[in-house]
Every structure is written in structure tokens, then in C-alpha cells.
């Protein structure tokens, strides 16, 4: 594939950051790929396993002369990382990120931007429940969506360069307003994670059912929630701390609907339950048809 950049630097070498360096290197999208992580043991692990990047022990070295710098750190750390790295960005550099929340990140980064540096916020809607550099793999973004939420006044050519990178990584790219992104992701990602964390927590705290019974009979449905509830605690803490409004709004609606379900069960309204379950089954089918899931039964996947 044609080189899109002379040098790309990735800051934060966990699941997303190390998948990016691997994929950019494997597809030849940048002549140089460098990486930095604040954690020395992560840098060492990344160097040992090889993630397609030159790992630097110093942030300023990793990003010096980079045309594109992508911050792949937890949402709550993006502002501090941006403040640390902006003094070292070259004129005309593009700064980007992969955070799961967009408005709070823009609020933190935009005031720090020096003249002539562009910030193109991004969010690959792709991931797994694992974290760290060993969890990354180059095909993570293939067939997944990447949402860009460009700031007003960003030249078209700049956004297009970031868009071209994600397209070359195999993603479908869509642009939207940051506030809209945060609402869409609240219902498609953040609330499902909260529900999973809650149900697994509730089961763990039950007095009348032992934890060995919960584990033994988990194939009844519980197991599928535990995959999501095993996601990185720091990453998800930051998502809820930084997308408060949209999450609380969606949670309000969810709670109302749950109360209605409770009423249907109490009143023995089987038809209402069956109607809802038929509607939700159709949504599952459309996700499979859209290529965002396969029809394969989930057991052991
Ligand atoms: P991860 O595997 O935990 O990796 C994050 C890495 O960033 C860790 O190695 C962490 O080091 C490092 N880091 C933290 N603060 C830093 C700093 N100040 N400077 C440099 N490195 C720093 O997390 P991830 O899953 O890749 O998530 C990264 C970002 O991608 C998050 O913003 C998340 O919202 C977003 N995202 C995640 C997914 C997903 O499914 N996981 C999907 C889409 C987007 P320590 O561990 O030592 O703190």
C-alpha cells in the first residue's frame, strides 16, 4: 500500500495503540513508526514482542518530526498527554486520538493546540476485553467503523489524511459531531458495559446462590455478560467519568423501559414480552447482515 505519512507516532501502547503500530507497519502506511508508553514495563514488553514500531524511552524523541501523533491512552489521560507532547510537535503536525468519548477530550485538547497544529479526534469502534501490548493485533480495525469528529475550521485535506489512514487499515470511516458521537456510543457501548458490570456484580453479591453455582451454570446467559464485564477497569472508569450527561440520559430511559418490563411480568402480560423479544431478535439479525457479527453460535468463541 502507498505510504501516507513519513512518520507516525503512537503514544500509549496498549490494545489499541499496539494494534495501530502493527497495522500501520504491516501495511506500509508510514516510513517510520514510533511508539511511547509512560510505563517502562509496557515499553519493554512492546520491544520484546515487536509491535512494528521503534519504541522510545522519551516522549519527545518518539514524536519528534512526526507528521501524525495518535494518543491511545485512557480518556482521562488524553488532556495531560496532549499538554506534555504539544511543545514537541513539528509545525503542520496532525494530532489525533482513539478515545471512546469525544466531547470531553476536545474540551481538554483544543485549548492546548499551538498555531499550525491540527487536532482530528477519532474513535475506532473496535476492541476486545483484553488490554496491554500483547493483546494487540493488526487486523483489529478491519471491517469496523472509525468515527472522526473534526473540529470546526480544520482544513478538509487534514481530515482526509486521517480518514485515509483508517480506510487503509480496513475501517469504514464516518464523520459526526462530537456530542452526537457521545450519545450514540452511550447507548451502543457505554450502557451495555454498565449493565454487564452491574449484573456480574449483582451475581457476585448474591447470598442465596453460591459463586460456584453462578460459574457452573453460566452458559445460561451470564457468561456472555462476563466477557464485557472483563473489560479494562481504568478505561471504563474514564468513559463513565467523561460521558456523564449522555450516559445518565440513556440510563434514565433504560430504567423506565426496565420498569415497564417488570410491570409486564407482574401482570402476566406474555404478549407484551413476546412482542419486545421479537423486535429485539430482528435487531440482532440486522447486525449480522451489516457484517458486524457472524451467525456462528457464541459458545467458546
Ligand atoms: P490499554 O490496553 O490499557 O492501553 C493504554 C496504554 O496507555 C497503557 O499501556 C497505559 O499504561 C498507557 N498510558 C496511560 N497513561 C499514559 C500516559 N500519560 N502516557 C503514555 N501512556 C499512557 O487501553 P486500550 O484498550 O488500548 O485503550 C486506549 C484508548 O482507546 C482509550 O482511550 C479507550 O477509550 C480507547 N478505545 C478502547 C477500545 C477497547 O475496546 N479497548 C476500543 C476503542 C477505543 P498503564 O497501563 O501503565 O497506565
PDB file of N, CA, C and O in Angstrom, residues 112-160:
ATOM      1  N   UNK A 112      -5.093  23.649  24.052  1.00  0.00           N
ATOM      2  CA  UNK A 112      -3.639  23.462  24.136  1.00  0.00           C
ATOM      3  C   UNK A 112      -2.952  23.556  22.780  1.00  0.00           C
ATOM      4  O   UNK A 112      -1.725  23.589  22.689  1.00  0.00           O
ATOM      5  N   UNK A 113      -3.757  23.573  21.700  1.00  0.00           N
ATOM      6  CA  UNK A 113      -3.165  23.430  20.365  1.00  0.00           C
ATOM      7  C   UNK A 113      -2.360  24.660  19.937  1.00  0.00           C
ATOM      8  O   UNK A 113      -2.890  25.770  19.915  1.00  0.00           O
ATOM      9  N   UNK A 114      -1.093  24.441  19.573  1.00  0.00           N
ATOM     10  CA  UNK A 114      -0.325  25.578  19.072  1.00  0.00           C
ATOM     11  C   UNK A 114      -0.784  25.931  17.651  1.00  0.00           C
ATOM     12  O   UNK A 114      -1.390  25.082  16.980  1.00  0.00           O
ATOM     13  N   UNK A 115      -0.494  27.114  17.209  1.00  0.00           N
ATOM     14  CA  UNK A 115      -0.788  27.563  15.849  1.00  0.00           C
ATOM     15  C   UNK A 115      -0.188  26.564  14.846  1.00  0.00           C
ATOM     16  O   UNK A 115       0.939  26.103  15.012  1.00  0.00           O
ATOM     17  N   UNK A 116      -0.948  26.184  13.847  1.00  0.00           N
ATOM     18  CA  UNK A 116      -0.405  25.340  12.781  1.00  0.00           C
ATOM     19  C   UNK A 116      -0.422  23.851  13.092  1.00  0.00           C
ATOM     20  O   UNK A 116       0.112  23.045  12.329  1.00  0.00           O
ATOM     21  N   UNK A 117      -0.992  23.466  14.234  1.00  0.00           N
ATOM     22  CA  UNK A 117      -1.133  22.035  14.548  1.00  0.00           C
ATOM     23  C   UNK A 117      -2.625  21.729  14.541  1.00  0.00           C
ATOM     24  O   UNK A 117      -3.419  22.479  15.109  1.00  0.00           O
ATOM     25  N   UNK A 118      -2.999  20.651  13.890  1.00  0.00           N
ATOM     26  CA  UNK A 118      -4.422  20.309  13.773  1.00  0.00           C
ATOM     27  C   UNK A 118      -4.757  19.103  14.628  1.00  0.00           C
ATOM     28  O   UNK A 118      -3.967  18.159  14.697  1.00  0.00           O
ATOM     29  N   UNK A 119      -5.916  19.160  15.257  1.00  0.00           N
ATOM     30  CA  UNK A 119      -6.366  18.003  16.068  1.00  0.00           C
ATOM     31  C   UNK A 119      -7.575  17.371  15.382  1.00  0.00           C
ATOM     32  O   UNK A 119      -8.590  18.048  15.146  1.00  0.00           O
ATOM     33  N   UNK A 120      -7.452  16.092  15.050  1.00  0.00           N
ATOM     34  CA  UNK A 120      -8.562  15.367  14.417  1.00  0.00           C
ATOM     35  C   UNK A 120      -8.955  14.219  15.353  1.00  0.00           C
ATOM     36  O   UNK A 120      -8.332  13.152  15.340  1.00  0.00           O
ATOM     37  N   UNK A 121      -9.969  14.425  16.199  1.00  0.00           N
ATOM     38  CA  UNK A 121     -10.354  13.376  17.146  1.00  0.00           C
ATOM     39  C   UNK A 121     -10.961  12.174  16.427  1.00  0.00           C
ATOM     40  O   UNK A 121     -11.697  12.339  15.451  1.00  0.00           O
ATOM     41  N   UNK A 122     -10.617  10.994  16.924  1.00  0.00           N
ATOM     42  CA  UNK A 122     -11.126   9.779  16.281  1.00  0.00           C
ATOM     43  C   UNK A 122     -11.508   8.716  17.302  1.00  0.00           C
ATOM     44  O   UNK A 122     -11.072   8.773  18.462  1.00  0.00           O
ATOM     45  N   UNK A 123     -12.327   7.778  16.876  1.00  0.00           N
ATOM     46  CA  UNK A 123     -12.709   6.661  17.749  1.00  0.00           C
ATOM     47  C   UNK A 123     -12.972   5.412  16.905  1.00  0.00           C
ATOM     48  O   UNK A 123     -14.012   5.308  16.246  1.00  0.00           O
ATOM     49  N   UNK A 124     -12.015   4.467  16.900  1.00  0.00           N
ATOM     50  CA  UNK A 124     -12.285   3.204  16.211  1.00  0.00           C
ATOM     51  C   UNK A 124     -13.273   2.378  17.028  1.00  0.00           C
ATOM     52  O   UNK A 124     -13.019   2.121  18.208  1.00  0.00           O
ATOM     53  N   UNK A 125     -14.397   2.023  16.427  1.00  0.00           N
ATOM     54  CA  UNK A 125     -15.388   1.236  17.183  1.00  0.00           C
ATOM     55  C   UNK A 125     -14.989  -0.240  17.015  1.00  0.00           C
ATOM     56  O   UNK A 125     -15.619  -1.019  16.299  1.00  0.00           O
ATOM     57  N   UNK A 126     -13.889  -0.580  17.659  1.00  0.00           N
ATOM     58  CA  UNK A 126     -13.318  -1.920  17.550  1.00  0.00           C
ATOM     59  C   UNK A 126     -12.553  -2.174  18.823  1.00  0.00           C
ATOM     60  O   UNK A 126     -11.917  -1.264  19.343  1.00  0.00           O
ATOM     61  N   UNK A 127     -12.609  -3.362  19.329  1.00  0.00           N
ATOM     62  CA  UNK A 127     -11.843  -3.643  20.535  1.00  0.00           C
ATOM     63  C   UNK A 127     -12.117  -5.044  21.030  1.00  0.00           C
ATOM     64  O   UNK A 127     -12.881  -5.804  20.423  1.00  0.00           O
ATOM     65  N   UNK A 128     -11.471  -5.388  22.117  1.00  0.00           N
ATOM     66  CA  UNK A 128     -11.718  -6.671  22.776  1.00  0.00           C
ATOM     67  C   UNK A 128     -11.723  -6.376  24.272  1.00  0.00           C
ATOM     68  O   UNK A 128     -11.492  -5.240  24.676  1.00  0.00           O
ATOM     69  N   UNK A 129     -11.946  -7.408  25.074  1.00  0.00           N
ATOM     70  CA  UNK A 129     -11.943  -7.200  26.527  1.00  0.00           C
ATOM     71  C   UNK A 129     -10.527  -7.274  27.106  1.00  0.00           C
ATOM     72  O   UNK A 129     -10.354  -7.180  28.315  1.00  0.00           O
ATOM     73  N   UNK A 130      -9.511  -7.427  26.228  1.00  0.00           N
ATOM     74  CA  UNK A 130      -8.137  -7.538  26.725  1.00  0.00           C
ATOM     75  C   UNK A 130      -7.418  -6.195  26.630  1.00  0.00           C
ATOM     76  O   UNK A 130      -7.806  -5.329  25.853  1.00  0.00           O
ATOM     77  N   UNK A 131      -6.338  -6.039  27.406  1.00  0.00           N
ATOM     78  CA  UNK A 131      -5.574  -4.798  27.301  1.00  0.00           C
ATOM     79  C   UNK A 131      -4.083  -5.101  27.288  1.00  0.00           C
ATOM     80  O   UNK A 131      -3.670  -6.235  27.497  1.00  0.00           O
ATOM     81  N   UNK A 132      -3.292  -4.070  27.022  1.00  0.00           N
ATOM     82  CA  UNK A 132      -1.835  -4.229  27.000  1.00  0.00           C
ATOM     83  C   UNK A 132      -1.319  -4.549  25.604  1.00  0.00           C
ATOM     84  O   UNK A 132      -2.080  -4.950  24.730  1.00  0.00           O
ATOM     85  N   UNK A 133       0.018  -4.390  25.422  1.00  0.00           N
ATOM     86  CA  UNK A 133       0.607  -4.553  24.077  1.00  0.00           C
ATOM     87  C   UNK A 133       0.499  -5.975  23.513  1.00  0.00           C
ATOM     88  O   UNK A 133       0.433  -6.148  22.293  1.00  0.00           O
ATOM     89  N   UNK A 134       0.444  -6.981  24.393  1.00  0.00           N
ATOM     90  CA  UNK A 134       0.359  -8.362  23.891  1.00  0.00           C
ATOM     91  C   UNK A 134      -1.029  -8.662  23.329  1.00  0.00           C
ATOM     92  O   UNK A 134      -1.212  -9.619  22.570  1.00  0.00           O
ATOM     93  N   UNK A 135      -2.009  -7.840  23.692  1.00  0.00           N
ATOM     94  CA  UNK A 135      -3.387  -8.092  23.250  1.00  0.00           C
ATOM     95  C   UNK A 135      -3.650  -7.546  21.848  1.00  0.00           C
ATOM     96  O   UNK A 135      -4.653  -7.890  21.219  1.00  0.00           O
ATOM     97  N   UNK A 136      -2.755  -6.674  21.353  1.00  0.00           N
ATOM     98  CA  UNK A 136      -2.998  -6.030  20.057  1.00  0.00           C
ATOM     99  C   UNK A 136      -2.795  -6.977  18.884  1.00  0.00           C
ATOM    100  O   UNK A 136      -2.043  -7.940  18.978  1.00  0.00           O
ATOM    101  N   UNK A 137      -3.468  -6.690  17.785  1.00  0.00           N
ATOM    102  CA  UNK A 137      -3.264  -7.455  16.543  1.00  0.00           C
ATOM    103  C   UNK A 137      -3.636  -6.559  15.358  1.00  0.00           C
ATOM    104  O   UNK A 137      -4.535  -5.711  15.461  1.00  0.00           O
ATOM    105  N   UNK A 138      -2.942  -6.757  14.206  1.00  0.00           N
ATOM    106  CA  UNK A 138      -3.072  -5.788  13.114  1.00  0.00           C
ATOM    107  C   UNK A 138      -4.419  -5.763  12.403  1.00  0.00           C
ATOM    108  O   UNK A 138      -4.744  -4.768  11.767  1.00  0.00           O
ATOM    109  N   UNK A 139      -5.206  -6.823  12.521  1.00  0.00           N
ATOM    110  CA  UNK A 139      -6.486  -6.822  11.776  1.00  0.00           C
ATOM    111  C   UNK A 139      -7.652  -6.283  12.616  1.00  0.00           C
ATOM    112  O   UNK A 139      -8.803  -6.338  12.189  1.00  0.00           O
ATOM    113  N   UNK A 140      -7.343  -5.745  13.808  1.00  0.00           N
ATOM    114  CA  UNK A 140      -8.414  -5.307  14.730  1.00  0.00           C
ATOM    115  C   UNK A 140      -9.418  -4.343  14.097  1.00  0.00           C
ATOM    116  O   UNK A 140     -10.607  -4.380  14.403  1.00  0.00           O
ATOM    117  N   UNK A 141      -8.925  -3.486  13.192  1.00  0.00           N
ATOM    118  CA  UNK A 141      -9.807  -2.426  12.680  1.00  0.00           C
ATOM    119  C   UNK A 141     -10.513  -2.798  11.375  1.00  0.00           C
ATOM    120  O   UNK A 141     -11.314  -2.030  10.870  1.00  0.00           O
ATOM    121  N   UNK A 142     -10.197  -3.978  10.840  1.00  0.00           N
ATOM    122  CA  UNK A 142     -10.781  -4.370   9.552  1.00  0.00           C
ATOM    123  C   UNK A 142     -12.275  -4.616   9.664  1.00  0.00           C
ATOM    124  O   UNK A 142     -12.731  -5.368  10.541  1.00  0.00           O
ATOM    125  N   UNK A 143     -13.033  -3.987   8.764  1.00  0.00           N
ATOM    126  CA  UNK A 143     -14.479  -4.190   8.738  1.00  0.00           C
ATOM    127  C   UNK A 143     -15.214  -3.517   9.875  1.00  0.00           C
ATOM    128  O   UNK A 143     -16.394  -3.770  10.094  1.00  0.00           O
ATOM    129  N   UNK A 144     -14.504  -2.677  10.642  1.00  0.00           N
ATOM    130  CA  UNK A 144     -15.133  -1.957  11.756  1.00  0.00           C
ATOM    131  C   UNK A 144     -15.278  -0.487  11.372  1.00  0.00           C
ATOM    132  O   UNK A 144     -14.629  -0.016  10.452  1.00  0.00           O
ATOM    133  N   UNK A 145     -16.081   0.251  12.126  1.00  0.00           N
ATOM    134  CA  UNK A 145     -16.251   1.669  11.874  1.00  0.00           C
ATOM    135  C   UNK A 145     -15.213   2.465  12.642  1.00  0.00           C
ATOM    136  O   UNK A 145     -14.832   2.078  13.749  1.00  0.00           O
ATOM    137  N   UNK A 146     -14.773   3.564  12.018  1.00  0.00           N
ATOM    138  CA  UNK A 146     -13.982   4.533  12.766  1.00  0.00           C
ATOM    139  C   UNK A 146     -14.701   5.870  12.636  1.00  0.00           C
ATOM    140  O   UNK A 146     -14.995   6.311  11.523  1.00  0.00           O
ATOM    141  N   UNK A 147     -15.026   6.481  13.777  1.00  0.00           N
ATOM    142  CA  UNK A 147     -15.755   7.755  13.759  1.00  0.00           C
ATOM    143  C   UNK A 147     -14.769   8.899  13.990  1.00  0.00           C
ATOM    144  O   UNK A 147     -13.996   8.881  14.955  1.00  0.00           O
ATOM    145  N   UNK A 148     -14.795   9.878  13.096  1.00  0.00           N
ATOM    146  CA  UNK A 148     -13.987  11.086  13.279  1.00  0.00           C
ATOM    147  C   UNK A 148     -14.923  12.234  13.646  1.00  0.00           C
ATOM    148  O   UNK A 148     -16.033  12.328  13.098  1.00  0.00           O
ATOM    149  N   UNK A 149     -14.482  13.076  14.594  1.00  0.00           N
ATOM    150  CA  UNK A 149     -15.315  14.225  14.994  1.00  0.00           C
ATOM    151  C   UNK A 149     -14.484  15.495  14.824  1.00  0.00           C
ATOM    152  O   UNK A 149     -14.079  16.118  15.813  1.00  0.00           O
ATOM    153  N   UNK A 150     -14.224  15.901  13.561  1.00  0.00           N
ATOM    154  CA  UNK A 150     -13.326  17.028  13.308  1.00  0.00           C
ATOM    155  C   UNK A 150     -13.831  18.346  13.888  1.00  0.00           C
ATOM    156  O   UNK A 150     -15.040  18.562  13.979  1.00  0.00           O
ATOM    157  N   UNK A 151     -12.881  19.179  14.277  1.00  0.00           N
ATOM    158  CA  UNK A 151     -13.217  20.486  14.847  1.00  0.00           C
ATOM    159  C   UNK A 151     -13.527  21.453  13.716  1.00  0.00           C
ATOM    160  O   UNK A 151     -12.996  21.317  12.612  1.00  0.00           O
ATOM    161  N   UNK A 152     -14.376  22.431  14.027  1.00  0.00           N
ATOM    162  CA  UNK A 152     -14.705  23.457  13.037  1.00  0.00           C
ATOM    163  C   UNK A 152     -13.419  24.136  12.586  1.00  0.00           C
ATOM    164  O   UNK A 152     -12.539  24.409  13.413  1.00  0.00           O
ATOM    165  N   UNK A 153     -13.298  24.377  11.301  1.00  0.00           N
ATOM    166  CA  UNK A 153     -12.147  25.117  10.787  1.00  0.00           C
ATOM    167  C   UNK A 153     -10.972  24.240  10.395  1.00  0.00           C
ATOM    168  O   UNK A 153      -9.969  24.733   9.879  1.00  0.00           O
ATOM    169  N   UNK A 154     -11.082  22.938  10.644  1.00  0.00           N
ATOM    170  CA  UNK A 154      -9.995  22.044  10.241  1.00  0.00           C
ATOM    171  C   UNK A 154     -10.032  21.901   8.712  1.00  0.00           C
ATOM    172  O   UNK A 154     -11.086  21.606   8.153  1.00  0.00           O
ATOM    173  N   UNK A 155      -8.878  22.133   8.041  1.00  0.00           N
ATOM    174  CA  UNK A 155      -8.891  22.007   6.582  1.00  0.00           C
ATOM    175  C   UNK A 155      -9.333  20.604   6.150  1.00  0.00           C
ATOM    176  O   UNK A 155      -8.971  19.608   6.798  1.00  0.00           O
ATOM    177  N   UNK A 156     -10.100  20.547   5.088  1.00  0.00           N
ATOM    178  CA  UNK A 156     -10.606  19.265   4.553  1.00  0.00           C
ATOM    179  C   UNK A 156      -9.446  18.295   4.312  1.00  0.00           C
ATOM    180  O   UNK A 156      -9.523  17.097   4.605  1.00  0.00           O
ATOM    181  N   UNK A 157      -8.347  18.835   3.782  1.00  0.00           N
ATOM    182  CA  UNK A 157      -7.209  17.966   3.415  1.00  0.00           C
ATOM    183  C   UNK A 157      -6.631  17.269   4.660  1.00  0.00           C
ATOM    184  O   UNK A 157      -6.142  16.144   4.582  1.00  0.00           O
ATOM    185  N   UNK A 158      -6.704  17.942   5.815  1.00  0.00           N
ATOM    186  CA  UNK A 158      -6.161  17.369   7.059  1.00  0.00           C
ATOM    187  C   UNK A 158      -7.046  16.206   7.525  1.00  0.00           C
ATOM    188  O   UNK A 158      -6.567  15.101   7.816  1.00  0.00           O
ATOM    189  N   UNK A 159      -8.357  16.446   7.586  1.00  0.00           N
ATOM    190  CA  UNK A 159      -9.286  15.380   7.996  1.00  0.00           C
ATOM    191  C   UNK A 159      -9.184  14.208   7.017  1.00  0.00           C
ATOM    192  O   UNK A 159      -9.196  13.037   7.432  1.00  0.00           O
ATOM    193  N   UNK A 160      -9.055  14.531   5.734  1.00  0.00           N
ATOM    194  CA  UNK A 160      -8.966  13.467   4.722  1.00  0.00           C
ATOM    195  C   UNK A 160      -7.739  12.576   4.931  1.00  0.00           C
ATOM    196  O   UNK A 160      -7.778  11.384   4.656  1.00  0.00           O
TER     197      UNK A 160
END
